[in-house]
PDB file of C-alpha atoms in Angstrom:
ATOM      1  CA  MET A   1       0.000   0.000   0.000  1.00 47.00           C
ATOM      2  CA  GLY A   2       2.817   2.378   0.869  1.00 47.00           C
ATOM      3  CA  ALA A   3       4.605   1.754  -2.434  1.00 53.00           C
ATOM      4  CA  GLY A   4       1.712   3.060  -4.522  1.00 55.00           C
ATOM      5  CA  PRO A   5       2.311   6.818  -4.021  1.00 57.00           C
ATOM      6  CA  PHE A   6       6.033   6.424  -4.638  1.00 54.00           C
ATOM      7  CA  ARG A   7       5.415   4.456  -7.851  1.00 61.00           C
ATOM      8  CA  PHE A   8       2.958   7.108  -8.988  1.00 50.00           C
ATOM      9  CA  GLN A   9       5.486   9.867  -8.264  1.00 57.00           C
ATOM     10  CA  ARG A  10       8.191   7.936 -10.144  1.00 62.00           C
ATOM     11  CA  ASP A  11       5.890   7.534 -13.142  1.00 56.00           C
ATOM     12  CA  ILE A  12       5.195  11.285 -13.131  1.00 59.00           C
ATOM     13  CA  VAL A  13       8.944  12.071 -13.055  1.00 54.00           C
ATOM     14  CA  ALA A  14       9.614   9.596 -15.898  1.00 58.00           C
ATOM     15  CA  ALA A  15       6.780  11.054 -17.990  1.00 55.00           C
ATOM     16  CA  SER A  16       8.083  14.568 -17.342  1.00 59.00           C
ATOM     17  CA  HIS A  17      11.571  13.483 -18.389  1.00 60.00           C
ATOM     18  CA  ARG A  18      10.243  11.923 -21.606  1.00 63.00           C
ATOM     19  CA  SER A  19       8.260  15.086 -22.327  1.00 63.00           C
ATOM     20  CA  ASN A  20      11.336  17.281 -21.831  1.00 66.00           C
ATOM     21  CA  THR A  21      13.380  14.990 -24.057  1.00 71.00           C
ATOM     22  CA  THR A  22      10.738  15.164 -26.792  1.00 76.00           C
ATOM     23  CA  ILE A  23      10.555  18.949 -26.539  1.00 78.00           C
ATOM     24  CA  GLY A  24      14.361  19.132 -26.712  1.00 71.00           C
ATOM     25  CA  TRP A  25      14.436  17.036 -29.886  1.00 78.00           C
ATOM     26  CA  LEU A  26      11.684  19.129 -31.458  1.00 79.00           C
ATOM     27  CA  LEU A  27      13.550  22.346 -30.672  1.00 79.00           C
ATOM     28  CA  ALA A  28      16.797  20.965 -32.092  1.00 79.00           C
ATOM     29  CA  SER A  29      15.230  19.393 -35.197  1.00 86.00           C
ATOM     30  CA  PRO A  30      15.105  22.556 -37.402  1.00 87.00           C
ATOM     31  CA  LEU A  31      18.833  23.188 -36.943  1.00 86.00           C
ATOM     32  CA  ALA A  32      19.568  19.476 -37.359  1.00 87.00           C
ATOM     33  CA  ILE A  33      17.625  19.404 -40.635  1.00 91.00           C
ATOM     34  CA  VAL A  34      19.482  22.453 -41.925  1.00 90.00           C
ATOM     35  CA  LEU A  35      22.859  20.935 -41.009  1.00 90.00           C
ATOM     36  CA  VAL A  36      21.983  17.620 -42.656  1.00 90.00           C
ATOM     37  CA  LEU A  37      20.698  19.241 -45.867  1.00 91.00           C
ATOM     38  CA  PHE A  38      23.369  21.908 -46.299  1.00 91.00           C
ATOM     39  CA  LEU A  39      26.428  20.414 -44.597  1.00 89.00           C
ATOM     40  CA  VAL A  40      26.305  16.648 -44.245  1.00 91.00           C
ATOM     41  CA  LEU A  41      24.671  15.785 -47.596  1.00 94.00           C
ATOM     42  CA  PRO A  42      26.980  18.037 -49.684  1.00 93.00           C
ATOM     43  CA  ILE A  43      30.030  16.485 -48.020  1.00 93.00           C
ATOM     44  CA  VAL A  44      28.645  13.010 -48.647  1.00 94.00           C
ATOM     45  CA  MET A  45      28.035  13.895 -52.309  1.00 94.00           C
ATOM     46  CA  ILE A  46      31.572  15.227 -52.675  1.00 93.00           C
ATOM     47  CA  VAL A  47      32.951  11.985 -51.241  1.00 94.00           C
ATOM     48  CA  VAL A  48      30.771   9.916 -53.589  1.00 94.00           C
ATOM     49  CA  VAL A  49      31.683  11.944 -56.684  1.00 93.00           C
ATOM     50  CA  SER A  50      35.385  11.669 -55.813  1.00 92.00           C
ATOM     51  CA  PHE A  51      35.178   7.965 -56.751  1.00 93.00           C
ATOM     52  CA  TRP A  52      33.462   8.597 -60.104  1.00 92.00           C
ATOM     53  CA  GLY A  53      35.194   8.443 -63.440  1.00 88.00           C
ATOM     54  CA  ALA A  54      35.601  11.168 -66.033  1.00 84.00           C
ATOM     55  CA  THR A  55      36.595  11.492 -69.654  1.00 80.00           C
ATOM     56  CA  GLU A  56      37.226  14.578 -71.742  1.00 76.00           C
ATOM     57  CA  PHE A  57      33.541  14.847 -72.533  1.00 78.00           C
ATOM     58  CA  SER A  58      31.589  13.135 -69.765  1.00 81.00           C
ATOM     59  CA  ILE A  59      31.370  12.011 -66.157  1.00 86.00           C
ATOM     60  CA  TYR A  60      30.090   8.560 -65.268  1.00 86.00           C
ATOM     61  CA  PRO A  61      29.155   7.020 -61.896  1.00 89.00           C
ATOM     62  CA  ALA A  62      31.591   4.378 -60.742  1.00 86.00           C
ATOM     63  CA  PHE A  63      33.600   3.251 -57.760  1.00 88.00           C
ATOM     64  CA  GLN A  64      37.251   3.554 -58.624  1.00 90.00           C
ATOM     65  CA  LEU A  65      40.387   4.985 -57.062  1.00 90.00           C
ATOM     66  CA  ASP A  66      41.777   6.556 -60.232  1.00 89.00           C
ATOM     67  CA  ASN A  67      41.312  10.124 -58.990  1.00 91.00           C
ATOM     68  CA  TYR A  68      43.153   9.453 -55.732  1.00 93.00           C
ATOM     69  CA  GLU A  69      45.881   7.444 -57.480  1.00 92.00           C
ATOM     70  CA  PHE A  70      46.480  10.280 -59.912  1.00 90.00           C
ATOM     71  CA  LEU A  71      46.402  12.818 -57.074  1.00 91.00           C
ATOM     72  CA  PHE A  72      48.979  11.063 -54.894  1.00 91.00           C
ATOM     73  CA  ALA A  73      51.150   9.987 -57.832  1.00 91.00           C
ATOM     74  CA  SER A  74      51.627  13.538 -59.101  1.00 89.00           C
ATOM     75  CA  PRO A  75      54.566  15.520 -57.663  1.00 90.00           C
ATOM     76  CA  VAL A  76      52.558  18.675 -58.272  1.00 89.00           C
ATOM     77  CA  THR A  77      50.159  17.606 -55.508  1.00 90.00           C
ATOM     78  CA  TYR A  78      52.874  17.509 -52.863  1.00 92.00           C
ATOM     79  CA  THR A  79      54.316  20.820 -54.028  1.00 92.00           C
ATOM     80  CA  VAL A  80      50.907  22.487 -53.865  1.00 92.00           C
ATOM     81  CA  PHE A  81      50.108  21.038 -50.440  1.00 92.00           C
ATOM     82  CA  LEU A  82      53.482  22.152 -49.072  1.00 93.00           C
ATOM     83  CA  ASN A  83      52.865  25.601 -50.534  1.00 93.00           C
ATOM     84  CA  THR A  84      49.465  25.678 -48.839  1.00 93.00           C
ATOM     85  CA  LEU A  85      50.981  24.666 -45.507  1.00 93.00           C
ATOM     86  CA  MET A  86      53.658  27.346 -45.889  1.00 94.00           C
ATOM     87  CA  TYR A  87      51.021  30.032 -46.471  1.00 94.00           C
ATOM     88  CA  THR A  88      49.018  28.701 -43.531  1.00 94.00           C
ATOM     89  CA  VAL A  89      51.868  28.560 -41.018  1.00 94.00           C
ATOM     90  CA  ILE A  90      53.314  31.985 -41.868  1.00 96.00           C
ATOM     91  CA  THR A  91      49.890  33.636 -41.956  1.00 96.00           C
ATOM     92  CA  TRP A  92      48.940  31.992 -38.659  1.00 95.00           C
ATOM     93  CA  ALA A  93      52.141  33.197 -36.976  1.00 96.00           C
ATOM     94  CA  CYS A  94      51.685  36.775 -38.231  1.00 96.00           C
ATOM     95  CA  CYS A  95      48.000  36.836 -37.286  1.00 95.00           C
ATOM     96  CA  LEU A  96      48.814  35.456 -33.834  1.00 96.00           C
ATOM     97  CA  LEU A  97      51.439  38.122 -33.223  1.00 96.00           C
ATOM     98  CA  ILE A  98      49.197  40.937 -34.429  1.00 95.00           C
ATOM     99  CA  GLY A  99      46.040  39.540 -32.833  1.00 93.00           C
ATOM    100  CA  PHE A 100      47.620  38.971 -29.425  1.00 95.00           C
ATOM    101  CA  THR A 101      49.259  42.411 -29.404  1.00 94.00           C
ATOM    102  CA  VAL A 102      46.078  44.248 -30.384  1.00 93.00           C
ATOM    103  CA  ALA A 103      43.915  42.254 -27.979  1.00 92.00           C
ATOM    104  CA  TYR A 104      46.408  42.778 -25.126  1.00 92.00           C
ATOM    105  CA  PHE A 105      46.445  46.523 -25.727  1.00 92.00           C
ATOM    106  CA  LEU A 106      42.662  46.756 -25.833  1.00 90.00           C
ATOM    107  CA  ALA A 107      42.128  44.533 -22.800  1.00 88.00           C
ATOM    108  CA  PHE A 108      44.821  45.759 -20.412  1.00 88.00           C
ATOM    109  CA  HIS A 109      45.927  49.214 -21.542  1.00 86.00           C
ATOM    110  CA  VAL A 110      42.599  50.763 -22.558  1.00 85.00           C
ATOM    111  CA  HIS A 111      40.652  51.143 -19.331  1.00 80.00           C
ATOM    112  CA  SER A 112      37.660  53.024 -20.700  1.00 82.00           C
ATOM    113  CA  LEU A 113      34.869  50.804 -22.014  1.00 82.00           C
ATOM    114  CA  THR A 114      33.908  53.519 -24.505  1.00 86.00           C
ATOM    115  CA  TRP A 115      37.409  53.626 -25.937  1.00 87.00           C
ATOM    116  CA  GLN A 116      37.593  49.842 -26.039  1.00 84.00           C
ATOM    117  CA  ILE A 117      34.413  49.693 -28.112  1.00 84.00           C
ATOM    118  CA  ALA A 118      35.556  52.573 -30.345  1.00 86.00           C
ATOM    119  CA  LEU A 119      38.984  51.044 -31.034  1.00 86.00           C
ATOM    120  CA  PHE A 120      37.488  47.601 -31.555  1.00 82.00           C
ATOM    121  CA  LEU A 121      35.030  49.004 -34.108  1.00 83.00           C
ATOM    122  CA  LEU A 122      37.963  50.746 -35.771  1.00 84.00           C
ATOM    123  CA  CYS A 123      39.541  47.326 -36.298  1.00 81.00           C
ATOM    124  CA  THR A 124      36.350  46.114 -38.000  1.00 81.00           C
ATOM    125  CA  ILE A 125      36.127  49.004 -40.515  1.00 81.00           C
ATOM    126  CA  PRO A 126      37.989  47.073 -43.271  1.00 76.00           C
ATOM    127  CA  PHE A 127      35.344  44.343 -42.977  1.00 77.00           C
ATOM    128  CA  TRP A 128      32.676  46.775 -44.128  1.00 79.00           C
ATOM    129  CA  THR A 129      33.873  46.109 -47.680  1.00 79.00           C
ATOM    130  CA  SER A 130      34.271  42.821 -49.523  1.00 80.00           C
ATOM    131  CA  ASN A 131      37.372  40.652 -49.292  1.00 81.00           C
ATOM    132  CA  ILE A 132      38.143  41.105 -52.971  1.00 83.00           C
ATOM    133  CA  ILE A 133      38.139  44.911 -52.728  1.00 85.00           C
ATOM    134  CA  ARG A 134      40.385  44.845 -49.666  1.00 85.00           C
ATOM    135  CA  MET A 135      42.723  42.412 -51.376  1.00 85.00           C
ATOM    136  CA  ILE A 136      42.937  44.275 -54.687  1.00 84.00           C
ATOM    137  CA  SER A 137      43.556  47.546 -52.829  1.00 86.00           C
ATOM    138  CA  TRP A 138      47.101  46.298 -52.224  1.00 88.00           C
ATOM    139  CA  VAL A 139      47.866  46.202 -55.969  1.00 87.00           C
ATOM    140  CA  PRO A 140      48.331  49.975 -56.507  1.00 87.00           C
ATOM    141  CA  PHE A 141      50.195  50.182 -53.203  1.00 88.00           C
ATOM    142  CA  LEU A 142      52.683  47.362 -53.887  1.00 88.00           C
ATOM    143  CA  GLY A 143      53.014  47.718 -57.665  1.00 84.00           C
ATOM    144  CA  ARG A 144      56.197  48.637 -59.508  1.00 83.00           C
ATOM    145  CA  ASN A 145      55.103  52.271 -59.651  1.00 84.00           C
ATOM    146  CA  GLY A 146      53.036  52.061 -56.497  1.00 84.00           C
ATOM    147  CA  ILE A 147      53.146  54.062 -53.296  1.00 87.00           C
ATOM    148  CA  ALA A 148      55.502  51.666 -51.499  1.00 87.00           C
ATOM    149  CA  ASN A 149      58.146  51.659 -54.240  1.00 87.00           C
ATOM    150  CA  GLN A 150      57.916  55.388 -54.803  1.00 89.00           C
ATOM    151  CA  SER A 151      58.371  55.998 -51.080  1.00 88.00           C
ATOM    152  CA  LEU A 152      61.385  53.677 -50.874  1.00 87.00           C
ATOM    153  CA  ILE A 153      63.009  55.349 -53.884  1.00 88.00           C
ATOM    154  CA  GLY A 154      62.207  58.799 -52.539  1.00 87.00           C
ATOM    155  CA  MET A 155      63.843  57.990 -49.168  1.00 87.00           C
ATOM    156  CA  GLY A 156      66.903  56.586 -50.932  1.00 84.00           C
ATOM    157  CA  VAL A 157      66.431  53.079 -49.539  1.00 84.00           C
ATOM    158  CA  VAL A 158      66.501  51.550 -53.031  1.00 85.00           C
ATOM    159  CA  ASN A 159      67.554  52.855 -56.416  1.00 86.00           C
ATOM    160  CA  GLU A 160      64.978  50.968 -58.472  1.00 86.00           C
ATOM    161  CA  PRO A 161      61.533  49.505 -57.816  1.00 84.00           C
ATOM    162  CA  VAL A 162      61.395  46.344 -55.689  1.00 86.00           C
ATOM    163  CA  GLU A 163      59.892  43.624 -57.849  1.00 85.00           C
ATOM    164  CA  TRP A 164      58.903  41.110 -55.144  1.00 86.00           C
ATOM    165  CA  LEU A 165      56.442  43.372 -53.366  1.00 87.00           C
ATOM    166  CA  LEU A 166      53.653  42.377 -55.750  1.00 86.00           C
ATOM    167  CA  PHE A 167      52.777  39.131 -57.520  1.00 88.00           C
ATOM    168  CA  SER A 168      54.820  37.071 -55.079  1.00 88.00           C
ATOM    169  CA  ASP A 169      54.475  34.910 -51.970  1.00 90.00           C
ATOM    170  CA  PHE A 170      55.059  38.056 -49.903  1.00 92.00           C
ATOM    171  CA  ALA A 171      52.012  39.712 -51.446  1.00 91.00           C
ATOM    172  CA  VAL A 172      49.904  36.598 -50.885  1.00 93.00           C
ATOM    173  CA  ILE A 173      50.823  36.349 -47.201  1.00 94.00           C
ATOM    174  CA  LEU A 174      50.359  40.102 -46.697  1.00 93.00           C
ATOM    175  CA  ALA A 175      46.856  39.884 -48.162  1.00 92.00           C
ATOM    176  CA  PHE A 176      46.045  36.832 -46.026  1.00 94.00           C
ATOM    177  CA  VAL A 177      47.140  38.603 -42.850  1.00 94.00           C
ATOM    178  CA  HIS A 178      45.127  41.684 -43.801  1.00 92.00           C
ATOM    179  CA  LEU A 179      42.027  39.616 -44.503  1.00 91.00           C
ATOM    180  CA  TYR A 180      42.091  37.275 -41.520  1.00 93.00           C
ATOM    181  CA  ALA A 181      43.930  38.996 -38.642  1.00 92.00           C
ATOM    182  CA  LEU A 182      40.656  40.127 -37.074  1.00 91.00           C
ATOM    183  CA  PHE A 183      39.581  36.485 -36.735  1.00 92.00           C
ATOM    184  CA  MET A 184      42.476  36.136 -34.298  1.00 93.00           C
ATOM    185  CA  VAL A 185      41.884  39.432 -32.481  1.00 92.00           C
ATOM    186  CA  VAL A 186      38.250  38.788 -31.534  1.00 90.00           C
ATOM    187  CA  PRO A 187      38.536  35.444 -29.653  1.00 92.00           C
ATOM    188  CA  ILE A 188      41.784  36.455 -27.924  1.00 93.00           C
ATOM    189  CA  PHE A 189      40.281  39.770 -26.811  1.00 91.00           C
ATOM    190  CA  ASN A 190      37.141  37.985 -25.605  1.00 90.00           C
ATOM    191  CA  THR A 191      39.240  35.563 -23.541  1.00 91.00           C
ATOM    192  CA  MET A 192      41.438  38.302 -22.088  1.00 91.00           C
ATOM    193  CA  MET A 193      38.413  40.279 -20.941  1.00 89.00           C
ATOM    194  CA  ARG A 194      37.351  37.259 -18.852  1.00 88.00           C
ATOM    195  CA  ILE A 195      40.627  37.106 -16.926  1.00 88.00           C
ATOM    196  CA  ASP A 196      40.130  38.008 -13.280  1.00 86.00           C
ATOM    197  CA  ARG A 197      42.104  41.209 -12.716  1.00 85.00           C
ATOM    198  CA  SER A 198      42.722  40.209  -9.093  1.00 88.00           C
ATOM    199  CA  LEU A 199      45.119  37.540 -10.418  1.00 88.00           C
ATOM    200  CA  LEU A 200      47.233  40.236 -12.039  1.00 87.00           C
ATOM    201  CA  GLU A 201      47.185  42.315  -8.872  1.00 88.00           C
ATOM    202  CA  ALA A 202      48.219  39.287  -6.812  1.00 89.00           C
ATOM    203  CA  ALA A 203      51.095  38.619  -9.227  1.00 87.00           C
ATOM    204  CA  ARG A 204      52.301  42.221  -8.920  1.00 87.00           C
ATOM    205  CA  ASP A 205      52.005  42.072  -5.125  1.00 87.00           C
ATOM    206  CA  ALA A 206      54.086  38.881  -5.156  1.00 86.00           C
ATOM    207  CA  GLY A 207      56.834  40.704  -7.040  1.00 86.00           C
ATOM    208  CA  ALA A 208      56.285  39.198 -10.480  1.00 85.00           C
ATOM    209  CA  SER A 209      57.584  41.192 -13.409  1.00 86.00           C
ATOM    210  CA  GLY A 210      55.418  42.126 -16.344  1.00 83.00           C
ATOM    211  CA  PHE A 211      57.008  39.385 -18.452  1.00 87.00           C
ATOM    212  CA  GLN A 212      56.420  36.772 -15.738  1.00 89.00           C
ATOM    213  CA  THR A 213      52.786  37.851 -15.437  1.00 89.00           C
ATOM    214  CA  LEU A 214      52.422  37.583 -19.190  1.00 89.00           C
ATOM    215  CA  THR A 215      53.968  34.125 -19.511  1.00 89.00           C
ATOM    216  CA  ASN A 216      52.558  32.534 -16.347  1.00 90.00           C
ATOM    217  CA  ILE A 217      49.062  34.040 -16.150  1.00 89.00           C
ATOM    218  CA  ILE A 218      47.886  35.855 -19.268  1.00 91.00           C
ATOM    219  CA  ILE A 219      49.112  33.485 -21.987  1.00 90.00           C
ATOM    220  CA  PRO A 220      47.923  30.242 -20.257  1.00 90.00           C
ATOM    221  CA  LEU A 221      44.490  31.747 -19.581  1.00 89.00           C
ATOM    222  CA  THR A 222      44.299  33.086 -23.140  1.00 92.00           C
ATOM    223  CA  THR A 223      45.133  29.739 -24.764  1.00 90.00           C
ATOM    224  CA  PRO A 224      41.479  28.813 -25.534  1.00 89.00           C
ATOM    225  CA  GLY A 225      41.006  32.101 -27.419  1.00 91.00           C
ATOM    226  CA  ILE A 226      44.268  31.543 -29.279  1.00 92.00           C
ATOM    227  CA  MET A 227      43.109  28.089 -30.343  1.00 92.00           C
ATOM    228  CA  ILE A 228      39.720  29.361 -31.525  1.00 91.00           C
ATOM    229  CA  GLY A 229      41.389  32.117 -33.551  1.00 93.00           C
ATOM    230  CA  SER A 230      43.901  29.626 -34.931  1.00 93.00           C
ATOM    231  CA  ILE A 231      41.110  27.340 -36.127  1.00 92.00           C
ATOM    232  CA  PHE A 232      39.468  30.245 -37.944  1.00 92.00           C
ATOM    233  CA  VAL A 233      42.704  31.396 -39.583  1.00 95.00           C
ATOM    234  CA  VAL A 234      43.905  27.913 -40.558  1.00 93.00           C
ATOM    235  CA  THR A 235      40.619  26.835 -42.128  1.00 92.00           C
ATOM    236  CA  LEU A 236      40.162  30.118 -44.005  1.00 93.00           C
ATOM    237  CA  VAL A 237      43.689  30.201 -45.401  1.00 93.00           C
ATOM    238  CA  MET A 238      43.756  26.552 -46.438  1.00 91.00           C
ATOM    239  CA  GLY A 239      40.450  26.908 -48.289  1.00 87.00           C
ATOM    240  CA  ASP A 240      41.197  30.248 -49.957  1.00 88.00           C
ATOM    241  CA  PHE A 241      42.111  30.325 -53.631  1.00 85.00           C
ATOM    242  CA  ILE A 242      41.139  33.740 -55.015  1.00 88.00           C
ATOM    243  CA  THR A 243      43.762  35.555 -52.930  1.00 89.00           C
ATOM    244  CA  VAL A 244      46.538  33.309 -54.200  1.00 89.00           C
ATOM    245  CA  ARG A 245      45.381  33.769 -57.775  1.00 87.00           C
ATOM    246  CA  PHE A 246      45.314  37.577 -57.733  1.00 86.00           C
ATOM    247  CA  MET A 247      48.164  38.412 -55.373  1.00 89.00           C
ATOM    248  CA  SER A 248      50.632  35.944 -56.892  1.00 87.00           C
ATOM    249  CA  GLY A 249      49.784  36.952 -60.446  1.00 83.00           C
ATOM    250  CA  SER A 250      48.918  33.296 -61.145  1.00 78.00           C
ATOM    251  CA  GLN A 251      52.570  32.412 -60.466  1.00 82.00           C
ATOM    252  CA  SER A 252      51.815  30.357 -57.378  1.00 84.00           C
ATOM    253  CA  ALA A 253      49.131  27.900 -56.324  1.00 85.00           C
ATOM    254  CA  ASN A 254      47.540  26.312 -53.294  1.00 89.00           C
ATOM    255  CA  VAL A 255      45.089  23.443 -52.907  1.00 91.00           C
ATOM    256  CA  GLY A 256      42.079  25.723 -53.348  1.00 88.00           C
ATOM    257  CA  ARG A 257      43.511  26.908 -56.651  1.00 88.00           C
ATOM    258  CA  LEU A 258      44.026  23.291 -57.720  1.00 89.00           C
ATOM    259  CA  ILE A 259      40.361  22.548 -57.020  1.00 91.00           C
ATOM    260  CA  SER A 260      39.282  25.712 -58.828  1.00 89.00           C
ATOM    261  CA  ASN A 261      41.254  24.724 -61.929  1.00 88.00           C
ATOM    262  CA  ASP A 262      39.679  21.242 -61.973  1.00 89.00           C
ATOM    263  CA  VAL A 263      36.205  22.757 -61.687  1.00 89.00           C
ATOM    264  CA  ALA A 264      36.961  25.184 -64.516  1.00 87.00           C
ATOM    265  CA  LEU A 265      37.968  22.206 -66.673  1.00 85.00           C
ATOM    266  CA  LEU A 266      34.765  20.346 -65.645  1.00 85.00           C
ATOM    267  CA  GLN A 267      36.835  17.649 -63.952  1.00 89.00           C
ATOM    268  CA  TYR A 268      34.472  17.353 -61.004  1.00 91.00           C
ATOM    269  CA  PRO A 269      35.600  13.897 -59.767  1.00 93.00           C
ATOM    270  CA  SER A 270      39.208  15.078 -59.607  1.00 92.00           C
ATOM    271  CA  ALA A 271      38.146  18.286 -57.844  1.00 93.00           C
ATOM    272  CA  ALA A 272      36.063  16.253 -55.395  1.00 94.00           C
ATOM    273  CA  ALA A 273      38.997  13.941 -54.593  1.00 94.00           C
ATOM    274  CA  THR A 274      41.264  16.926 -53.927  1.00 93.00           C
ATOM    275  CA  SER A 275      38.544  18.464 -51.763  1.00 94.00           C
ATOM    276  CA  VAL A 276      38.262  15.308 -49.676  1.00 95.00           C
ATOM    277  CA  VAL A 277      42.017  15.211 -49.108  1.00 94.00           C
ATOM    278  CA  LEU A 278      42.013  18.903 -48.196  1.00 93.00           C
ATOM    279  CA  LEU A 279      39.110  18.385 -45.783  1.00 93.00           C
ATOM    280  CA  LEU A 280      40.907  15.515 -44.071  1.00 93.00           C
ATOM    281  CA  THR A 281      44.083  17.593 -43.841  1.00 91.00           C
ATOM    282  CA  VAL A 282      42.222  20.484 -42.223  1.00 91.00           C
ATOM    283  CA  LEU A 283      40.483  18.131 -39.777  1.00 91.00           C
ATOM    284  CA  ILE A 284      43.814  16.555 -38.824  1.00 91.00           C
ATOM    285  CA  VAL A 285      45.388  19.966 -38.228  1.00 88.00           C
ATOM    286  CA  ILE A 286      42.413  21.084 -36.121  1.00 88.00           C
ATOM    287  CA  GLY A 287      42.470  17.792 -34.219  1.00 87.00           C
ATOM    288  CA  ILE A 288      46.144  18.309 -33.383  1.00 87.00           C
ATOM    289  CA  MET A 289      45.455  21.833 -32.136  1.00 84.00           C
ATOM    290  CA  LEU A 290      42.544  20.689 -29.994  1.00 83.00           C
ATOM    291  CA  ARG A 291      44.806  18.166 -28.272  1.00 82.00           C
ATOM    292  CA  PHE A 292      46.631  21.040 -26.573  1.00 76.00           C
ATOM    293  CA  VAL A 293      43.633  22.809 -25.046  1.00 73.00           C
ATOM    294  CA  ASN A 294      39.994  22.216 -24.186  1.00 69.00           C
ATOM    295  CA  ILE A 295      37.976  24.979 -25.818  1.00 66.00           C
ATOM    296  CA  ARG A 296      34.571  23.691 -24.671  1.00 64.00           C
ATOM    297  CA  LYS A 297      34.675  25.982 -21.657  1.00 60.00           C
ATOM    298  CA  GLU A 298      35.262  28.907 -24.023  1.00 55.00           C
ATOM    299  CA  LEU A 299      32.363  27.963 -26.302  1.00 55.00           C
TER     300      LEU A 299
END
């Protein structure tokens, strides 16, 4: 007799739990449907097409490894992937240096919230225009008769225009840093603003120098923001192709450019195979970065 009320209460709790679970699934279903339709299915289709065959005039469904065999047998593939990794590593290092410096200045040297917002918005002004416009704006500045060369000649630094300023790897990396540095500033600044200022005061009271405070408190606590910014920069640079095309003067290439060329030639299976390899490479790089820090608490 005494067990009846407890069983009834348990049934009510179980029914409430099932109801909450159902409501949770219903609330999550629209986003899940969107992700399946516009993320999962396209990736699945790319993987499927990467095994298809192609001739000069047609594409036919099949399951063969010809596209991957050709991709890994070509020395051009390894050269292009190494070039892509070079762009990625150098751009990441430059963006990290700039992003950390800017975020540190805004977080710890600008004490007025109004000025922090104003300076942060100032950093976002270039993003009010398209990437292509911001990228092409470097051409008249870096060109043979551009502002940079004219200034160097006028100051007597060089006697003739510097040729490698434009249509070179330097121009590509400069454009990458210009385009994607803000993606490093934002997460680092957000993480720095969450640091308890009493920790810094305690470090100063304990006699720690500014460098010791930076290396033992600020950098370790900022690591999640650094990792988030690194993921943004790495994925954007490795997938970019238009910047390499314009800023190198078509003299250099990355994996995105390789895919773009295959698409232009209607070689979709080959482009799909390259895309799959690029996707796996990006996932491996991100997986390695996530091994060093847990960013779930930051998200």
